[in-house]
Amino acid sequence: DIQMTQSPSSLSASVGDRVTITCRASQGINIYLNWYQQRPGKAPNLLICAASILLSGVSSRFSGSGSGTDFTLTISSLQPEDIATYYCQQSYSLPLTFGQGTKVDIK
Amino acid sequence: QVQLQESGPGLVKPSQTLSLTCTVSGGSIRSAGYYWNWIRQHPGKGLEWIGYIYYSGTTYYNPSLKSRVTISVDTSKNQISLRLASVTAADTAVYYCARTLNNYADSWGQGTLVTFSS
């Protein structure tokens, strides 16, 4: 199985701050990396697929980058509605695997 | 827009079989290229992929659960089902069904919490 490791596990930032979350794969996965947002008590919601493709309807504050083993999710200007846990997921091979999550809250 | 809804008992006894159903509406389960998945989330923890099924019946299970999992499809009812045998308290989780395209999950059900009681 491909192991996905996210950092940090949690972070606290101010409204308007730029926030960066990293995800590392245990082996190269090309650009087969996806990001999800999970608000408390809700199902995950797909934000970005194929490392950098923003899903329709997702705020342009979100962006993704990377390839191979190292990936980044950036929130350009943190807003209160961005409070959530963010997960990366590799779609390179089965079984599909997720990172452990990064919890984002407001300072 | 496709919607997914999980259903099933919220309480299961240890060693019994957990059975859940996911009903798909607003779209056909026969849509080409889409796979239908079960994913679970232990309380306060991350996401674990259980497996998927294609409308043709092709399945793939996570090796960590493969010996206990069966996923089936009923195209006439636009439903998929999950059976997890020999459950223990470690199987307490929120169970989601989700649709994947190219192995990313673009639609999710709201999830159903399954807990265990002796």
mmCIF file of C-alpha atoms in Angstrom:
data_model
loop_
_atom_site.group_PDB
_atom_site.id
_atom_site.type_symbol
_atom_site.label_atom_id
_atom_site.label_comp_id
_atom_site.label_asym_id
_atom_site.label_seq_id
_atom_site.Cartn_x
_atom_site.Cartn_y
_atom_site.Cartn_z
ATOM 1 C CA ASP A 1 0.000 0.000 0.000
ATOM 2 C CA ILE A 2 1.082 3.584 -0.605
ATOM 3 C CA GLN A 3 1.383 5.524 2.657
ATOM 4 C CA MET A 4 0.330 9.167 2.684
ATOM 5 C CA THR A 5 1.757 11.486 5.341
ATOM 6 C CA GLN A 6 0.407 14.979 5.945
ATOM 7 C CA SER A 7 1.948 17.815 7.897
ATOM 8 C CA PRO A 8 1.179 19.505 10.100
ATOM 9 C CA SER A 9 -1.491 17.467 11.913
ATOM 10 C CA SER A 10 -3.141 20.697 12.976
ATOM 11 C CA LEU A 11 -2.640 24.417 12.599
ATOM 12 C CA SER A 12 -4.133 27.614 13.843
ATOM 13 C CA ALA A 13 -4.034 30.756 11.714
ATOM 14 C CA SER A 14 -5.646 34.165 11.523
ATOM 15 C CA VAL A 15 -8.299 35.214 9.048
ATOM 16 C CA GLY A 16 -6.541 36.376 5.905
ATOM 17 C CA ASP A 17 -3.417 34.300 6.480
ATOM 18 C CA ARG A 18 -1.906 32.118 3.804
ATOM 19 C CA VAL A 19 -2.066 28.472 4.879
ATOM 20 C CA THR A 20 -0.021 25.619 3.454
ATOM 21 C CA ILE A 21 -0.549 21.896 4.034
ATOM 22 C CA THR A 22 1.860 19.301 2.715
ATOM 23 C CA CYS A 23 1.317 15.687 1.743
ATOM 24 C CA ARG A 24 4.049 13.156 1.042
ATOM 25 C CA ALA A 25 3.594 9.786 -0.642
ATOM 26 C CA SER A 26 5.730 6.763 0.249
ATOM 27 C CA GLN A 27 6.453 6.249 -3.454
ATOM 28 C CA GLY A 28 6.054 8.270 -6.620
ATOM 29 C CA ILE A 29 2.424 8.784 -7.652
ATOM 30 C CA ASN A 30 2.860 11.175 -10.580
ATOM 31 C CA ILE A 31 0.007 13.686 -10.175
ATOM 32 C CA TYR A 32 -2.555 11.180 -8.884
ATOM 33 C CA LEU A 33 -3.261 13.151 -5.745
ATOM 34 C CA ASN A 34 -6.570 14.581 -4.542
ATOM 35 C CA TRP A 35 -7.580 16.906 -1.701
ATOM 36 C CA TYR A 36 -10.767 16.853 0.357
ATOM 37 C CA GLN A 37 -12.277 19.209 2.906
ATOM 38 C CA GLN A 38 -14.309 17.766 5.774
ATOM 39 C CA ARG A 39 -16.257 20.182 7.918
ATOM 40 C CA PRO A 40 -17.289 18.975 11.396
ATOM 41 C CA GLY A 41 -20.094 16.434 11.249
ATOM 42 C CA LYS A 42 -20.140 16.370 7.454
ATOM 43 C CA ALA A 43 -18.943 14.074 4.705
ATOM 44 C CA PRO A 44 -15.698 14.926 2.922
ATOM 45 C CA ASN A 45 -15.961 17.180 -0.120
ATOM 46 C CA LEU A 46 -13.592 16.974 -3.088
ATOM 47 C CA LEU A 47 -11.670 20.214 -3.631
ATOM 48 C CA ILE A 48 -8.831 19.347 -5.993
ATOM 49 C CA CYS A 49 -8.092 16.365 -8.229
ATOM 50 C CA ALA A 50 -4.982 15.420 -10.178
ATOM 51 C CA ALA A 51 -2.841 17.527 -7.833
ATOM 52 C CA SER A 52 -3.922 20.912 -9.144
ATOM 53 C CA ILE A 53 -7.345 20.810 -10.847
ATOM 54 C CA LEU A 54 -9.858 22.830 -8.870
ATOM 55 C CA LEU A 55 -13.341 21.321 -8.851
ATOM 56 C CA SER A 56 -16.188 23.447 -10.181
ATOM 57 C CA GLY A 57 -17.682 25.624 -7.462
ATOM 58 C CA VAL A 58 -14.622 25.468 -5.203
ATOM 59 C CA SER A 59 -13.244 28.830 -4.108
ATOM 60 C CA SER A 60 -10.211 30.070 -5.998
ATOM 61 C CA ARG A 61 -8.576 30.632 -2.589
ATOM 62 C CA PHE A 62 -7.665 26.963 -2.807
ATOM 63 C CA SER A 63 -4.830 25.721 -4.964
ATOM 64 C CA GLY A 64 -2.794 22.551 -5.242
ATOM 65 C CA SER A 65 0.628 21.732 -6.584
ATOM 66 C CA GLY A 66 3.221 19.002 -6.728
ATOM 67 C CA SER A 67 4.073 15.756 -8.447
ATOM 68 C CA GLY A 68 5.934 12.575 -7.666
ATOM 69 C CA THR A 69 6.008 12.281 -3.888
ATOM 70 C CA ASP A 70 5.502 15.814 -2.565
ATOM 71 C CA PHE A 71 2.315 17.847 -2.780
ATOM 72 C CA THR A 72 0.912 21.052 -1.339
ATOM 73 C CA LEU A 73 -2.542 22.463 -0.661
ATOM 74 C CA THR A 74 -2.598 26.227 -0.217
ATOM 75 C CA ILE A 75 -5.367 28.470 1.068
ATOM 76 C CA SER A 76 -4.390 31.934 -0.099
ATOM 77 C CA SER A 77 -6.445 33.892 2.438
ATOM 78 C CA LEU A 78 -7.986 31.884 5.269
ATOM 79 C CA GLN A 79 -11.684 32.505 5.868
ATOM 80 C CA PRO A 80 -13.901 31.358 8.769
ATOM 81 C CA GLU A 81 -15.742 28.929 6.473
ATOM 82 C CA ASP A 82 -12.438 27.148 5.780
ATOM 83 C CA ILE A 83 -12.418 25.680 9.300
ATOM 84 C CA ALA A 84 -12.229 21.967 8.589
ATOM 85 C CA THR A 85 -9.980 18.952 8.380
ATOM 86 C CA TYR A 86 -8.206 18.488 5.067
ATOM 87 C CA TYR A 87 -7.208 15.102 3.659
ATOM 88 C CA CYS A 88 -5.006 14.110 0.767
ATOM 89 C CA GLN A 89 -5.693 10.852 -1.099
ATOM 90 C CA GLN A 90 -3.668 9.002 -3.697
ATOM 91 C CA SER A 91 -5.442 7.624 -6.750
ATOM 92 C CA TYR A 92 -2.343 6.061 -8.296
ATOM 93 C CA SER A 93 -2.975 2.502 -7.164
ATOM 94 C CA LEU A 94 -5.334 0.314 -5.190
ATOM 95 C CA PRO A 95 -6.033 0.221 -2.330
ATOM 96 C CA LEU A 96 -6.855 3.917 -2.275
ATOM 97 C CA THR A 97 -5.236 5.547 0.753
ATOM 98 C CA PHE A 98 -5.642 8.827 2.593
ATOM 99 C CA GLY A 99 -3.407 11.006 4.676
ATOM 100 C CA GLN A 100 -4.178 11.259 8.379
ATOM 101 C CA GLY A 101 -5.674 14.733 7.996
ATOM 102 C CA THR A 102 -4.766 18.301 8.894
ATOM 103 C CA LYS A 103 -7.137 20.175 11.175
ATOM 104 C CA VAL A 104 -7.329 23.908 10.439
ATOM 105 C CA ASP A 105 -8.827 26.414 12.825
ATOM 106 C CA ILE A 106 -8.862 30.147 13.434
ATOM 107 C CA LYS A 107 -6.427 31.726 15.864
ATOM 108 C CA GLN B 1 -26.832 15.976 -9.417
ATOM 109 C CA VAL B 2 -26.326 12.480 -8.071
ATOM 110 C CA GLN B 3 -27.157 11.868 -4.429
ATOM 111 C CA LEU B 4 -26.166 8.913 -2.258
ATOM 112 C CA GLN B 5 -27.918 7.799 0.910
ATOM 113 C CA GLU B 6 -26.692 5.117 3.298
ATOM 114 C CA SER B 7 -29.110 3.070 5.359
ATOM 115 C CA GLY B 8 -28.938 0.188 7.788
ATOM 116 C CA PRO B 9 -28.902 -0.674 11.482
ATOM 117 C CA GLY B 10 -26.925 1.685 13.640
ATOM 118 C CA LEU B 11 -26.293 -0.954 16.278
ATOM 119 C CA VAL B 12 -24.724 -4.352 15.676
ATOM 120 C CA LYS B 13 -23.704 -7.104 18.070
ATOM 121 C CA PRO B 14 -20.080 -8.294 18.065
ATOM 122 C CA SER B 15 -19.355 -11.312 15.854
ATOM 123 C CA GLN B 16 -22.441 -10.577 13.747
ATOM 124 C CA THR B 17 -22.490 -9.267 10.169
ATOM 125 C CA LEU B 18 -22.866 -5.568 9.493
ATOM 126 C CA SER B 19 -25.134 -4.865 6.506
ATOM 127 C CA LEU B 20 -25.550 -1.446 4.902
ATOM 128 C CA THR B 21 -27.217 -0.236 1.725
ATOM 129 C CA CYS B 22 -26.483 2.832 -0.378
ATOM 130 C CA THR B 23 -29.242 4.146 -2.619
ATOM 131 C CA VAL B 24 -28.244 6.306 -5.566
ATOM 132 C CA SER B 25 -30.631 8.934 -6.911
ATOM 133 C CA GLY B 26 -30.354 11.594 -9.585
ATOM 134 C CA GLY B 27 -28.216 9.372 -11.760
ATOM 135 C CA SER B 28 -27.758 5.800 -12.893
ATOM 136 C CA ILE B 29 -25.485 3.359 -11.141
ATOM 137 C CA ARG B 30 -24.771 2.051 -14.660
ATOM 138 C CA SER B 31 -23.028 5.277 -15.701
ATOM 139 C CA ALA B 32 -19.842 4.354 -17.530
ATOM 140 C CA GLY B 33 -16.583 4.945 -15.709
ATOM 141 C CA TYR B 34 -18.057 5.456 -12.259
ATOM 142 C CA TYR B 35 -17.265 3.112 -9.415
ATOM 143 C CA TRP B 36 -19.251 2.830 -6.198
ATOM 144 C CA ASN B 37 -17.288 2.724 -2.974
ATOM 145 C CA TRP B 38 -17.523 2.168 0.739
ATOM 146 C CA ILE B 39 -15.252 4.268 2.956
ATOM 147 C CA ARG B 40 -15.273 4.398 6.733
ATOM 148 C CA GLN B 41 -14.069 6.790 9.385
ATOM 149 C CA HIS B 42 -13.384 5.668 12.930
ATOM 150 C CA PRO B 43 -14.486 8.219 15.578
ATOM 151 C CA GLY B 44 -12.140 11.186 15.522
ATOM 152 C CA LYS B 45 -9.863 9.459 13.014
ATOM 153 C CA GLY B 46 -9.011 9.494 9.331
ATOM 154 C CA LEU B 47 -10.560 7.841 6.307
ATOM 155 C CA GLU B 48 -10.191 4.167 5.387
ATOM 156 C CA TRP B 49 -11.174 2.881 1.966
ATOM 157 C CA ILE B 50 -13.043 -0.437 2.183
ATOM 158 C CA GLY B 51 -13.540 -1.243 -1.492
ATOM 159 C CA TYR B 52 -15.561 -0.600 -4.615
ATOM 160 C CA ILE B 53 -17.826 -2.177 -7.172
ATOM 161 C CA TYR B 54 -18.581 -1.434 -10.807
ATOM 162 C CA TYR B 55 -22.114 -1.861 -12.113
ATOM 163 C CA SER B 56 -20.947 -4.990 -13.971
ATOM 164 C CA GLY B 57 -20.140 -6.577 -10.616
ATOM 165 C CA THR B 58 -16.365 -6.152 -10.701
ATOM 166 C CA THR B 59 -15.057 -5.560 -7.202
ATOM 167 C CA TYR B 60 -11.832 -4.647 -5.440
ATOM 168 C CA TYR B 61 -11.441 -4.843 -1.673
ATOM 169 C CA ASN B 62 -8.862 -3.371 0.630
ATOM 170 C CA PRO B 63 -6.561 -6.295 1.514
ATOM 171 C CA SER B 64 -6.776 -5.279 5.191
ATOM 172 C CA LEU B 65 -10.502 -6.159 5.197
ATOM 173 C CA LYS B 66 -10.794 -8.487 2.222
ATOM 174 C CA SER B 67 -11.473 -11.661 4.214
ATOM 175 C CA ARG B 68 -14.565 -10.094 5.837
ATOM 176 C CA VAL B 69 -16.002 -7.797 3.140
ATOM 177 C CA THR B 70 -18.565 -8.314 0.417
ATOM 178 C CA ILE B 71 -19.837 -5.475 -1.771
ATOM 179 C CA SER B 72 -22.715 -6.140 -4.140
ATOM 180 C CA VAL B 73 -24.784 -4.151 -6.621
ATOM 181 C CA ASP B 74 -28.481 -4.192 -7.537
ATOM 182 C CA THR B 75 -28.819 -2.179 -10.736
ATOM 183 C CA SER B 76 -32.611 -2.566 -10.775
ATOM 184 C CA LYS B 77 -32.806 -0.674 -7.481
ATOM 185 C CA ASN B 78 -29.828 1.634 -8.147
ATOM 186 C CA GLN B 79 -28.248 0.373 -4.935
ATOM 187 C CA ILE B 80 -25.008 -1.032 -3.640
ATOM 188 C CA SER B 81 -24.605 -2.978 -0.426
ATOM 189 C CA LEU B 82 -21.871 -3.678 2.095
ATOM 190 C CA ARG B 83 -21.561 -6.750 4.264
ATOM 191 C CA LEU B 84 -18.812 -6.901 6.876
ATOM 192 C CA ALA B 85 -18.593 -10.184 8.738
ATOM 193 C CA SER B 86 -17.395 -11.032 12.246
ATOM 194 C CA VAL B 87 -17.494 -7.456 13.462
ATOM 195 C CA THR B 88 -15.838 -6.220 16.642
ATOM 196 C CA ALA B 89 -15.820 -2.917 18.478
ATOM 197 C CA ALA B 90 -12.910 -1.931 16.232
ATOM 198 C CA ASP B 91 -15.399 -1.695 13.363
ATOM 199 C CA THR B 92 -17.259 1.163 15.076
ATOM 200 C CA ALA B 93 -17.179 3.950 12.499
ATOM 201 C CA VAL B 94 -19.119 6.238 10.245
ATOM 202 C CA TYR B 95 -19.614 4.367 6.989
ATOM 203 C CA TYR B 96 -19.829 6.387 3.788
ATOM 204 C CA CYS B 97 -20.730 5.368 0.301
ATOM 205 C CA ALA B 98 -19.077 7.418 -2.404
ATOM 206 C CA ARG B 99 -18.828 7.565 -6.178
ATOM 207 C CA THR B 100 -15.403 7.622 -7.770
ATOM 208 C CA LEU B 101 -14.231 8.583 -11.202
ATOM 209 C CA ASN B 102 -10.561 7.908 -11.953
ATOM 210 C CA ASN B 103 -10.299 6.920 -8.288
ATOM 211 C CA TYR B 104 -11.216 10.273 -6.812
ATOM 212 C CA ALA B 105 -14.496 10.547 -4.881
ATOM 213 C CA ASP B 106 -16.658 13.288 -6.330
ATOM 214 C CA SER B 107 -19.916 12.451 -4.554
ATOM 215 C CA TRP B 108 -20.478 11.196 -1.022
ATOM 216 C CA GLY B 109 -23.405 10.115 1.083
ATOM 217 C CA GLN B 110 -23.955 11.786 4.436
ATOM 218 C CA GLY B 111 -22.612 8.735 6.259
ATOM 219 C CA THR B 112 -24.134 6.414 8.814
ATOM 220 C CA LEU B 113 -22.715 5.692 12.270
ATOM 221 C CA VAL B 114 -22.477 2.035 13.195
ATOM 222 C CA THR B 115 -21.762 1.142 16.791
ATOM 223 C CA PHE B 116 -21.565 -2.153 18.611
ATOM 224 C CA SER B 117 -23.272 -3.437 21.678
ATOM 225 C CA SER B 118 -23.213 -6.791 23.380
#
